[in-house]
Short mmCIF file of C-alpha atoms in Angstrom, two decimals:
data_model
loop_
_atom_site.label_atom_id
_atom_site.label_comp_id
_atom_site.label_asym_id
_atom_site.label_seq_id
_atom_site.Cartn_x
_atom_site.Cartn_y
_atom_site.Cartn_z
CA UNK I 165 0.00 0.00 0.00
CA UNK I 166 1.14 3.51 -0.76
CA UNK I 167 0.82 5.84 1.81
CA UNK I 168 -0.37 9.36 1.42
CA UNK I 169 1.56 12.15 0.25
CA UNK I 170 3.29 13.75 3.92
CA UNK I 171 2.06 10.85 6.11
CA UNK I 172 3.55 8.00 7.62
CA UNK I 173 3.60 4.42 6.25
CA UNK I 174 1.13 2.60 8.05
CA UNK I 175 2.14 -0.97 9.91
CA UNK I 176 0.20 -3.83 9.12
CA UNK I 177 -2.81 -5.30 11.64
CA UNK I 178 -1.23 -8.49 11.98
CA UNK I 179 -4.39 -10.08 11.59
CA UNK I 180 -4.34 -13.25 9.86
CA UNK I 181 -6.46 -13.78 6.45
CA UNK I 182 -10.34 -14.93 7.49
CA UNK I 183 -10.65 -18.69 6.03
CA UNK I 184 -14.84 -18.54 5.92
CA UNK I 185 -14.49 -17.51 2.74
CA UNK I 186 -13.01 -15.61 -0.44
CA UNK I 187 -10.74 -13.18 0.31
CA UNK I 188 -12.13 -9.70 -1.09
CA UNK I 189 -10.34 -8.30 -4.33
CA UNK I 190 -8.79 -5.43 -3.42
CA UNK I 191 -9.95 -1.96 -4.94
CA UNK I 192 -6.65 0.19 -6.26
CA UNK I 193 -8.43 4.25 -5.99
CA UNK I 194 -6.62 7.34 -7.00
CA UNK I 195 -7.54 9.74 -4.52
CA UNK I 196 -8.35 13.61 -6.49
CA UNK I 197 -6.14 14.36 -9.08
CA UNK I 198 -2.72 14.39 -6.89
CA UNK I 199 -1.99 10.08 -8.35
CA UNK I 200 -1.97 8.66 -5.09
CA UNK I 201 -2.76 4.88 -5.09
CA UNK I 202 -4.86 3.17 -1.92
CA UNK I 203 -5.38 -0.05 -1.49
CA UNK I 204 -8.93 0.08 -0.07
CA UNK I 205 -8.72 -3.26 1.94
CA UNK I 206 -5.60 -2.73 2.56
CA UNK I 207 -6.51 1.04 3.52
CA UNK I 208 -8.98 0.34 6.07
CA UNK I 209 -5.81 -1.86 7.95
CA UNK I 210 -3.77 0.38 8.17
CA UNK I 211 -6.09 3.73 8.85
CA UNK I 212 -6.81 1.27 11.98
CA UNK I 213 -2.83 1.22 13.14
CA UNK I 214 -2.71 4.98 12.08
CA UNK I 215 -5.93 5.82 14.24
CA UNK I 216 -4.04 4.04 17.43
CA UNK I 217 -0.92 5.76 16.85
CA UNK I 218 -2.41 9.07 16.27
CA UNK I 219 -4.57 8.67 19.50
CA UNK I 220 -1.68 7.60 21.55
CA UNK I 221 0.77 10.53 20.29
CA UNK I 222 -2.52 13.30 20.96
CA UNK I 223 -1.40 13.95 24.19
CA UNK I 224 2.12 14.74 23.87
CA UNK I 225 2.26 16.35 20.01
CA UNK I 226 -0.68 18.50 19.68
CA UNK I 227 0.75 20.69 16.92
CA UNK I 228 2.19 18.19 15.15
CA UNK I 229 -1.22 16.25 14.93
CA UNK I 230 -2.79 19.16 14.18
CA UNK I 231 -0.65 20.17 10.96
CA UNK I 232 -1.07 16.11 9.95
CA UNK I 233 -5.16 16.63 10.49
CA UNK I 234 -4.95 20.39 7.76
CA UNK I 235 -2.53 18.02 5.39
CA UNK I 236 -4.62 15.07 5.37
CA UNK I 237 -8.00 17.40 4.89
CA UNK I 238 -6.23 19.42 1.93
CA UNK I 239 -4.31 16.56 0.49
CA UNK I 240 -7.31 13.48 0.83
CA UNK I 241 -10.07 14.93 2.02
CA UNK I 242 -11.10 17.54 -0.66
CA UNK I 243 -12.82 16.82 -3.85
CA UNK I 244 -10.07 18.36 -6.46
CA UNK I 245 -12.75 19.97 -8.58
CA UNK I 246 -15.27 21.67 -6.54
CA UNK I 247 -12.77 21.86 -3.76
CA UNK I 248 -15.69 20.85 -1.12
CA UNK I 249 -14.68 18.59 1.47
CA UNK I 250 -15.79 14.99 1.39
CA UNK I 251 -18.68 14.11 3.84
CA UNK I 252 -21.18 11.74 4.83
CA UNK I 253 -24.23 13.67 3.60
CA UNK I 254 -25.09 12.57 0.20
CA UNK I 255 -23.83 14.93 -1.84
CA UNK I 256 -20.43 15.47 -0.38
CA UNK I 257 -19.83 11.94 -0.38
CA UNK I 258 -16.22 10.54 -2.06
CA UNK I 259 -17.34 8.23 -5.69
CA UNK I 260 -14.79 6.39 -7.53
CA UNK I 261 -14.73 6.33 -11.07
CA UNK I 262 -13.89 3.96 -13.21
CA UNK I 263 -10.20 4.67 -13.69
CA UNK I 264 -9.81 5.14 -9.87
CA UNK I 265 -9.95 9.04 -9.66
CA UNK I 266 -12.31 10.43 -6.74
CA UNK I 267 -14.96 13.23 -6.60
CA UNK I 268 -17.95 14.11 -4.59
CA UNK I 269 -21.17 12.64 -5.66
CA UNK I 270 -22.18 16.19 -6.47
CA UNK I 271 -19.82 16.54 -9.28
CA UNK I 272 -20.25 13.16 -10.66
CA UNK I 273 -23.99 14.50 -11.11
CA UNK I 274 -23.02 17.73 -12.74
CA UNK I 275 -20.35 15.97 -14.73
CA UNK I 276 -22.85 13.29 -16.41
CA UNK I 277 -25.27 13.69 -18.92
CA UNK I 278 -28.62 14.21 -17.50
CA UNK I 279 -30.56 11.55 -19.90
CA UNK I 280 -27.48 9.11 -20.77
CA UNK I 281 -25.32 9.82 -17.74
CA UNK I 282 -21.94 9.81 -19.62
CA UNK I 283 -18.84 11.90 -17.97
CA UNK I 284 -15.63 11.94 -19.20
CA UNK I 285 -12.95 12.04 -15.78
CA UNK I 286 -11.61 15.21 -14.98
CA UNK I 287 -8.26 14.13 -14.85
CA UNK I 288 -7.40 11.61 -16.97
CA UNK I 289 -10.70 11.71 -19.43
CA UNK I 290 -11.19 8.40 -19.73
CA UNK I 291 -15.00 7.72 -20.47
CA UNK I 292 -17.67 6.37 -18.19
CA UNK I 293 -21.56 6.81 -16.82
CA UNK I 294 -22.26 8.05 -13.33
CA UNK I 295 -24.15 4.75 -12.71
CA UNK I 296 -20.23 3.33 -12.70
CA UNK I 297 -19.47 5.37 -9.73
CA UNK I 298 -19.43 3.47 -6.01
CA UNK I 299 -18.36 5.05 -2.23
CA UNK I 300 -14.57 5.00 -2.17
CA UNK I 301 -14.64 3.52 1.47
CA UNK I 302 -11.40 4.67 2.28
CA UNK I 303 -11.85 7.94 2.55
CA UNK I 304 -15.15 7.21 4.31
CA UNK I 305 -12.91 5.67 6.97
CA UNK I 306 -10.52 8.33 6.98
CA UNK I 307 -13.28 10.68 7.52
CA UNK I 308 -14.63 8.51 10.25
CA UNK I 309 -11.25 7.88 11.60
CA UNK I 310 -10.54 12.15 12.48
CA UNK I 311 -13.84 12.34 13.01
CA UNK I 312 -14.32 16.27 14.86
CA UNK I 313 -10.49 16.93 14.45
CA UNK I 314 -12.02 17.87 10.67
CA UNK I 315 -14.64 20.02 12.31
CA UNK I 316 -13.26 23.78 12.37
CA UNK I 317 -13.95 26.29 14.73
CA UNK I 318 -16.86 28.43 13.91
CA UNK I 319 -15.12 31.63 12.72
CA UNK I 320 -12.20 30.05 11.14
CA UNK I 321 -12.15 30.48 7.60
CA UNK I 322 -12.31 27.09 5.72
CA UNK I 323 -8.87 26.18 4.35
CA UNK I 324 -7.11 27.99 7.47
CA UNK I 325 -4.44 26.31 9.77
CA UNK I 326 -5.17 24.85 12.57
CA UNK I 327 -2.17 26.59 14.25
CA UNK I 328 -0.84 29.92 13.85
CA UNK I 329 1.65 29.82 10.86
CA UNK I 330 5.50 31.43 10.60
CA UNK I 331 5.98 35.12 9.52
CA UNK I 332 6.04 35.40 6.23
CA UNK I 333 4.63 31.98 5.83
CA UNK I 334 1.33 32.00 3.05
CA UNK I 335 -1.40 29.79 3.49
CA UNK I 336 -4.25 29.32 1.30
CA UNK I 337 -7.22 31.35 2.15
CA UNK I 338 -9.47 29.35 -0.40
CA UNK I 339 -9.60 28.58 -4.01
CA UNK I 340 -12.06 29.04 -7.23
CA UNK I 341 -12.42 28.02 -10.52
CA UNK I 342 -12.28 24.12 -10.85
CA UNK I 343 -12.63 21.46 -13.22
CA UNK I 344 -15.14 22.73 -15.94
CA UNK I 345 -14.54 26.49 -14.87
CA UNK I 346 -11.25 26.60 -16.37
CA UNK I 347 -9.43 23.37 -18.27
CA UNK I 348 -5.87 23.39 -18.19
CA UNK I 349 -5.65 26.96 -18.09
CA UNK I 350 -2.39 28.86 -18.37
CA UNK I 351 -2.07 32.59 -17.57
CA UNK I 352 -3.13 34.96 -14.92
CA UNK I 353 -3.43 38.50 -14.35
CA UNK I 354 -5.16 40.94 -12.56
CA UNK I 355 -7.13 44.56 -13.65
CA UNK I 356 -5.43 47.07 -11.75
CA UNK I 357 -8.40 49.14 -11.58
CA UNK I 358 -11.35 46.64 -10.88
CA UNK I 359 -9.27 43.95 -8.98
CA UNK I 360 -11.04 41.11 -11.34
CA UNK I 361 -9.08 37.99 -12.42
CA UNK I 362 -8.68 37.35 -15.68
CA UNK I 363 -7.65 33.47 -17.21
CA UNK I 364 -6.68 32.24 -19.91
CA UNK I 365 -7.30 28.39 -20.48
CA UNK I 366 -7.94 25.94 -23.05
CA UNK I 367 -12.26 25.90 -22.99
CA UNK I 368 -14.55 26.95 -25.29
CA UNK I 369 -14.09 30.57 -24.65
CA UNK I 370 -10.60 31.20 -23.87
CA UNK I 371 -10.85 33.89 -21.35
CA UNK I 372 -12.45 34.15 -18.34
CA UNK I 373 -12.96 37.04 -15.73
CA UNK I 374 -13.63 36.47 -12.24
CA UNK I 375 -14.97 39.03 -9.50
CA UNK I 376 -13.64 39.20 -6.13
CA UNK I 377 -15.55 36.29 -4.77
CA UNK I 378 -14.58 33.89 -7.44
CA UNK I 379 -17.42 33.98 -9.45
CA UNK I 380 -17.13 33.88 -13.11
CA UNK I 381 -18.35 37.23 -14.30
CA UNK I 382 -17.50 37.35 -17.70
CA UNK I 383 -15.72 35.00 -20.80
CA UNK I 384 -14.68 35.62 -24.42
CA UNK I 385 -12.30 34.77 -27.10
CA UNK I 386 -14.36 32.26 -28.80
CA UNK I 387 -11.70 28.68 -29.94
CA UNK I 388 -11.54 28.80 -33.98
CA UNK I 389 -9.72 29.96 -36.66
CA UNK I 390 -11.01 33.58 -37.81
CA UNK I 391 -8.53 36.62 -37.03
CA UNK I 392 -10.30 37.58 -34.05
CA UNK I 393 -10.37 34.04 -32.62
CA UNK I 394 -7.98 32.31 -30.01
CA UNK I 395 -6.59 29.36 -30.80
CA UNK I 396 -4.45 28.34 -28.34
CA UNK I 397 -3.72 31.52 -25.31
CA UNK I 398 -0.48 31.40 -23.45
CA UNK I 399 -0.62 34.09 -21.37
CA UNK I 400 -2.44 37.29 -20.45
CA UNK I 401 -2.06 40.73 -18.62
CA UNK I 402 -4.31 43.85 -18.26
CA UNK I 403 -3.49 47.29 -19.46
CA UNK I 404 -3.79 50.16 -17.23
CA UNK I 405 -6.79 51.43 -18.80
CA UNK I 406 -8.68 48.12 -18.48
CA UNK I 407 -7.27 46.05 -21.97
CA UNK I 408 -6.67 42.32 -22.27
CA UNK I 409 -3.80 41.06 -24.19
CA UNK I 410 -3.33 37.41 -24.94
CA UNK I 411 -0.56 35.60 -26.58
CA UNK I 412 -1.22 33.20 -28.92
CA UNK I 413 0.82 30.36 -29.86
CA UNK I 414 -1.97 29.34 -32.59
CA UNK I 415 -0.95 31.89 -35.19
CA UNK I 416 1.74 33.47 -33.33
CA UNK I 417 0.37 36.45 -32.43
CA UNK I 418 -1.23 38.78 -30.12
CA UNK I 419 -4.30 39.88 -29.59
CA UNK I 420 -6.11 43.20 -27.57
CA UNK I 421 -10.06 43.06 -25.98
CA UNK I 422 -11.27 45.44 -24.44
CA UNK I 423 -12.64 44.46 -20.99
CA UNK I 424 -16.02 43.58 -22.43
CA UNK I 425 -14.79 40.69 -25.06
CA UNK I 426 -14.15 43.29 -28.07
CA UNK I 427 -11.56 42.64 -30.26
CA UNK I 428 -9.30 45.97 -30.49
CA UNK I 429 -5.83 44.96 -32.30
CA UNK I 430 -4.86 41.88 -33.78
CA UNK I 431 -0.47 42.14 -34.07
CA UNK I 432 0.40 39.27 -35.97
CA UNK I 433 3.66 38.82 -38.19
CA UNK I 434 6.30 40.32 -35.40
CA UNK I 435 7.17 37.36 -33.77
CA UNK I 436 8.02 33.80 -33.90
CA UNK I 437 6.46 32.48 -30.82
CA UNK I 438 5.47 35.40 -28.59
CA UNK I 439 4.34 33.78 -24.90
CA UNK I 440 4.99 36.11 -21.67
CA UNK I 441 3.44 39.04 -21.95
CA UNK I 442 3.04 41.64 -18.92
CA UNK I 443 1.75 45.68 -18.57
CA UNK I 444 5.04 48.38 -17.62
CA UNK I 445 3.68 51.17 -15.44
CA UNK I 446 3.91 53.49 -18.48
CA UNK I 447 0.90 51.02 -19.75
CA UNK I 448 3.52 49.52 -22.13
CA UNK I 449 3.55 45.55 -22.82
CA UNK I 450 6.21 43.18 -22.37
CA UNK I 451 6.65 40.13 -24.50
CA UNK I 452 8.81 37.36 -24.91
CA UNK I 453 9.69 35.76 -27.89
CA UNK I 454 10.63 32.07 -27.38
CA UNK I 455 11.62 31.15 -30.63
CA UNK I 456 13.72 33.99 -31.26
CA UNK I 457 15.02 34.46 -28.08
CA UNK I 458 14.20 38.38 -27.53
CA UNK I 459 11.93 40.83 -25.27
CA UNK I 460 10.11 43.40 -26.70
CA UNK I 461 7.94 46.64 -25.73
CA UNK I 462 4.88 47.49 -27.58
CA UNK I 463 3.77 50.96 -27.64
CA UNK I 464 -0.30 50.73 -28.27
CA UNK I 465 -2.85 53.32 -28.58
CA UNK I 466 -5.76 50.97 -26.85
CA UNK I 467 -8.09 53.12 -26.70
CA UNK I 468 -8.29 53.16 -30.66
CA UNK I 469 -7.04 49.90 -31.56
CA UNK I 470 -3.61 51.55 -32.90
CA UNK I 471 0.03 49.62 -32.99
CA UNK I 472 2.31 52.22 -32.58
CA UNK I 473 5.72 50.85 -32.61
CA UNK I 474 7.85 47.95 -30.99
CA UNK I 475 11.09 48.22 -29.39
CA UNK I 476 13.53 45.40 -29.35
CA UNK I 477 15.05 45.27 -25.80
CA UNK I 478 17.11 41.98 -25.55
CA UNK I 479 18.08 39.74 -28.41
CA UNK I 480 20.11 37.43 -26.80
CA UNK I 481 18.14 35.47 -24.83
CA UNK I 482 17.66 31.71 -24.37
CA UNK I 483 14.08 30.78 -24.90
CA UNK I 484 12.15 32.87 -22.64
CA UNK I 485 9.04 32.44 -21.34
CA UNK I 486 7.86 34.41 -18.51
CA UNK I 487 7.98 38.03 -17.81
CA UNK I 488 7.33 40.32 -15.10
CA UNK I 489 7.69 44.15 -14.26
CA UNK I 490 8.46 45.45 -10.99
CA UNK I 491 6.05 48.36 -10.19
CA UNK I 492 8.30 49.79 -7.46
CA UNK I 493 11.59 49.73 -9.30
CA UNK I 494 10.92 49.09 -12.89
CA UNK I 495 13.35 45.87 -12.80
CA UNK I 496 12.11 43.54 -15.50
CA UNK I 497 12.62 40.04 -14.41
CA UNK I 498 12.96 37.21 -17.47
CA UNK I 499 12.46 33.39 -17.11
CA UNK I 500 14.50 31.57 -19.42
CA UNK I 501 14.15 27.91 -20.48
CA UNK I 502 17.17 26.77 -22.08
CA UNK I 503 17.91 23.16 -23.44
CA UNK I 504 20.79 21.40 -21.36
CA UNK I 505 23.75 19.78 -23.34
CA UNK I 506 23.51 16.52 -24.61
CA UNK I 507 20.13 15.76 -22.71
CA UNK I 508 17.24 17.69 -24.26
CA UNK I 509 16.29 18.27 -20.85
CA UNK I 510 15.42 21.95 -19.96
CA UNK I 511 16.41 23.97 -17.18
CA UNK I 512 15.48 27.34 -15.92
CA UNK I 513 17.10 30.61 -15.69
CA UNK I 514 16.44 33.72 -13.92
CA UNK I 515 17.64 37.12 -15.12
CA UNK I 516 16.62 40.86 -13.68
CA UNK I 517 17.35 43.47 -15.73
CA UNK I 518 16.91 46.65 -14.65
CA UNK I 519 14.44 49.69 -16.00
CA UNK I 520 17.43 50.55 -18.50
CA UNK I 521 18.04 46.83 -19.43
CA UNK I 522 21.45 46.88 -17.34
CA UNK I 523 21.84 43.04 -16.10
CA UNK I 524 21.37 43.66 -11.98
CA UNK I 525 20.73 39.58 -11.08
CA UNK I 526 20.99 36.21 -12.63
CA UNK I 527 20.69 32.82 -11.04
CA UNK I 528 19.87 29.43 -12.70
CA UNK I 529 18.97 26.49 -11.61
CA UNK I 530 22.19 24.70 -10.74
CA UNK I 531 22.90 28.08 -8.04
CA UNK I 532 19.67 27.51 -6.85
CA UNK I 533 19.97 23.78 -6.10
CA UNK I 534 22.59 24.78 -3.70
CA UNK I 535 20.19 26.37 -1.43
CA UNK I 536 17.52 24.56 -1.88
CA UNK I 537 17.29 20.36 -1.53
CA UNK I 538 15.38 19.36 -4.58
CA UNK I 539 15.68 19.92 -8.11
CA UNK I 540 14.22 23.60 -8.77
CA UNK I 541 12.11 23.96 -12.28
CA UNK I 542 10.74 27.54 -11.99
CA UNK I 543 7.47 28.24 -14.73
CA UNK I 544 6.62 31.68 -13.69
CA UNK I 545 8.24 35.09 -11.80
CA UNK I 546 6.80 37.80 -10.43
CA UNK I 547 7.72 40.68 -7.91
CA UNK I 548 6.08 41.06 -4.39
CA UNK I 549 5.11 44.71 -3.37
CA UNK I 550 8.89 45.14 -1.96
CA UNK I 551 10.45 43.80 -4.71
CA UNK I 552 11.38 40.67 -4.69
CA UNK I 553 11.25 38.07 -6.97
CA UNK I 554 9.16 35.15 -6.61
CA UNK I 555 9.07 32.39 -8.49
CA UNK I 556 6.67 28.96 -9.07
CA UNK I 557 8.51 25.62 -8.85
CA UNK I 558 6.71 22.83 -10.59
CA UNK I 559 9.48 20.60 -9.23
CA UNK I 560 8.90 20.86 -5.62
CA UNK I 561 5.34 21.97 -6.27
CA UNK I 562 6.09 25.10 -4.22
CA UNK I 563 6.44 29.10 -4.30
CA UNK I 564 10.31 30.39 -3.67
CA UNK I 565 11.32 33.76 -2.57
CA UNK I 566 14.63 34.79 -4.17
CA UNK I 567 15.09 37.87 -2.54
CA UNK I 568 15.72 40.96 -4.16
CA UNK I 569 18.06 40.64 -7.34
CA UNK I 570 21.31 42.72 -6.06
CA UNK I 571 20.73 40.06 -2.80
CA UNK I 572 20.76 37.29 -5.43
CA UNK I 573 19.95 34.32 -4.53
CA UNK I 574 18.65 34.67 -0.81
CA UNK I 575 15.80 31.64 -1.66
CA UNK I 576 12.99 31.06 0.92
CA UNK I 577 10.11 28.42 -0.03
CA UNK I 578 6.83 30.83 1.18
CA UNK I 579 4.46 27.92 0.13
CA UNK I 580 5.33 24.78 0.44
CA UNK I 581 1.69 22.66 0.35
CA UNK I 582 -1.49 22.23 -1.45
CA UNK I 583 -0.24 23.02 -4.76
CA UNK I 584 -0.05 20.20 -7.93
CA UNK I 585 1.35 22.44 -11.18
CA UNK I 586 2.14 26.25 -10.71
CA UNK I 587 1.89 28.12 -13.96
CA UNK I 588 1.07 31.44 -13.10
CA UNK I 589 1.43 34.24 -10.19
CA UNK I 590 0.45 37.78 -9.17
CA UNK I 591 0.16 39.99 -6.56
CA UNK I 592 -3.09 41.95 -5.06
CA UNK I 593 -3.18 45.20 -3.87
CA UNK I 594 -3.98 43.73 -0.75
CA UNK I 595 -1.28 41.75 -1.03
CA UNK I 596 -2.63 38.44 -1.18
CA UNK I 597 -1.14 35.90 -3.95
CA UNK I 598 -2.87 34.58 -6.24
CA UNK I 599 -1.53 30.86 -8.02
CA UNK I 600 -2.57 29.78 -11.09
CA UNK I 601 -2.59 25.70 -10.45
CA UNK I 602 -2.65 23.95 -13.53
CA UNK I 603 -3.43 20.35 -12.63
CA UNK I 604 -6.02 21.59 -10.13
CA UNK I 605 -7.77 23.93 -12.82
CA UNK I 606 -8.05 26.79 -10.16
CA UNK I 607 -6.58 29.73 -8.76
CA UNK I 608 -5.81 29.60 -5.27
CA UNK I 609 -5.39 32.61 -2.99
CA UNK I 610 -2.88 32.91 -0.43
CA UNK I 611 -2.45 35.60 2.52
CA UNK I 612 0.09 36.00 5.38
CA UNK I 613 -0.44 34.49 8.59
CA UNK I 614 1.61 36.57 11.63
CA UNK I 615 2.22 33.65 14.17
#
């Protein structure tokens, strides 16, 4: 049996095979979308050891119990695409599918055709009917096993610790979007005058704006071929004055809405493979080229749909990808992906350059991995209201610190859990951080918690 991701292996009953009978045929699950294997016979054995050990241990390592309890209910005990928490009641209660993936009953019903009941899995798509679905008894167990450990404290906001967390420490506040909201979506940003989120994925309408509560507000870009179509979005930022740019990799262009879905500007024919693309304070916008290896700045009349001019700023670089723009300094921060020798692996590279392109930082990740334990594969920057670069790791499934770039590197993981596939960040005004997780098909918003 495989044990859960951050849990302990647990040790077999000891209880010898019953002879009335067959032996039951074990059930192999996959709990949410994280690949985690149970052995559901086996499961229930060893959820008995880990109950005894956990009771035994209560006394003398309340804390640590505690942080196991908000792992195991983040980790196991939340369906990955309403993000509810698994329950008794009938519509919070944990279905397999087919292929072994889990989800609340609730989703299986909004999944599935309402005459023939077919639903494709939100993971792996394999086909199936909802009438295929059965209770995935171990996390029933599990559920029964923590019993009111699960059961938070009235005013304590839903995906809070249970303990008071490090300075500087983020923990996620909650999360929205969700399988069927957003499919394997891929940029973020954020309208500096409204405070909506705005997401680029791969459904039928390729962008999607969310108000402050999570709640879809608004979606355009329809999926075709015409001029004013997307066909397949990279990444996305909002203009000062309330524009939407999108890269896209389909005809290798980019494209300018306004906030209501109207097509302003089509630029096509500039670039090989444009793909980050972020607003200056001057309402200028940054974009990478990938292909050809440089960053440019667009000067754009949005207002009236007019392409001014482009300036070439670096033509030299090694298949960038990312790009942010420090609002306090003007340091422009580049994520490059270059091919290692001999391998055809790729590696990452951070360079910050500042407002008058002079190289100020650099760090890639072989520096990196000698601060940090695990191999380090960063797929999108950003600067915090002070000025430091942060970066997503899709390695370590985590969100580093690197400090500010003349400190370079100073690295300090500020998340650490509950994330599958980090693609995209940004700040609020507020300061919270919003993550872009791409396996989870959500953006999940984390705050500072001052222990």
């Amino acid at each position: 049996m495989q044990c859960p991701p951050g849990g302990s292996r647990s040790r077999p009953s000891g209880r010898p095979p019953s002879t009335s009978g067959p032996a039951p045929r074990p059930v192999t699950v996959t709990l949410g979308g994280a690949g985690t294997a149970y052995s559901s016979a086996g499961c229930r054995r060893g959820v008995s050891a880990s109950g005894r050990a956990m009771g035994a241990e209560a006394s003398g390592s309340g804390p640590a119990l505690r942080e196991l309890v908000r792992e195991a209910e983040i980790s196991l005990l939340e369906c990955k695409v309403c993000f509810e928490r698994f329950g008794h009641r009938q519509q919070r209660r944990p279905r397999n599918l087919p292929c072994g993936h889990v989800v609340c009953l609730a989703c299986v019903a909004a999944l599935a055709h309402p005459r023939t009941l077919a639903l494709e899995c939100p993971f792996c798509r394999r086909a199936c009917r909802g009438c295929d679905t059965s209770d995935c008894l171990p996390v029933l167990h599990l559920l029964e096993l923590l019993g009111s450990a699960l059961r938070p404290a009235p005013a304590a906001p839903r995906a809070a610790p249970s303990a008071p967390s490090a300075p500087g420490v983020l923990t996620c506040h909650h999360a929205f979007g969700g399988w069927g909201t957003l499919v394997n979506p891929t940029g973020l940003a954020l309208c500096p005058k409204t405070g909506r989120v705005v997401v680029v994925h791969d459904g039928r309408r390729r962008v999607k704006i969310f108000d402050a509560g999570g709640g879809c507000a608004h979606q355009f870009g329809e999926k075709g071929d015409a001029a004013q179509d997307i066909r397949y979005p990279l990444d996305v930022t909002v203009t000062n004055d309330c524009h939407v740019v999108v890269t896209d990799a389909g005809d290798r262009s980019i494209k300018v809405f306004d906030f209501f879905g109207q097509i302003k500007l089509v630029i096509g024919g500039q670039f090989s493979l444009p793909w980050g693309v972020e607003t200056t304070p001057q309402n200028g916008v940054m974009v990478t080229d990938a292909e050809a290896g440089s960053l440019h700045l667009l000067e754009v009349d949005f207002p009236e749909g007019v392409f001014r001019r482009t300036e070439r700023l670096q033509t030299h670089l090694c298949h960038p990808r990312g790009v942010a723009v420090s609002w306090l300094t003007g340091a422009i921060a580049v994520l490059e992906h270059p091919l290692a020798v001999g391998t055809g692996a790729c590696s990452t590279t951070v360079k910050v350059f500042s407002a008058s392109m002079q190289l100020i930082g650099q760090v890639d990740a072989f520096g990196l991995s000698l601060f940090f334990p695990s191999k380090i594969t960063a797929s999108a920057v950003t600067f915090d209201h002070q000025g430091n670069v942060i970066v997503a790791d899709t390695s370590s499934q985590a969100v580093l610190c690197l400090g500010k770039p003349e400190e370079f590197p100073v690295l300090k993981p500020i998340i650490t859990h509950g994330l599958s596939h980090p693609v995209a960040l940004t700040f609020t005004k507020e300061n919270s951080l919003l993550v872009l997780d791409s396996a989870a098909h959500s953006i999940k918003v984390y705050k500072v918690e001052w222990g």
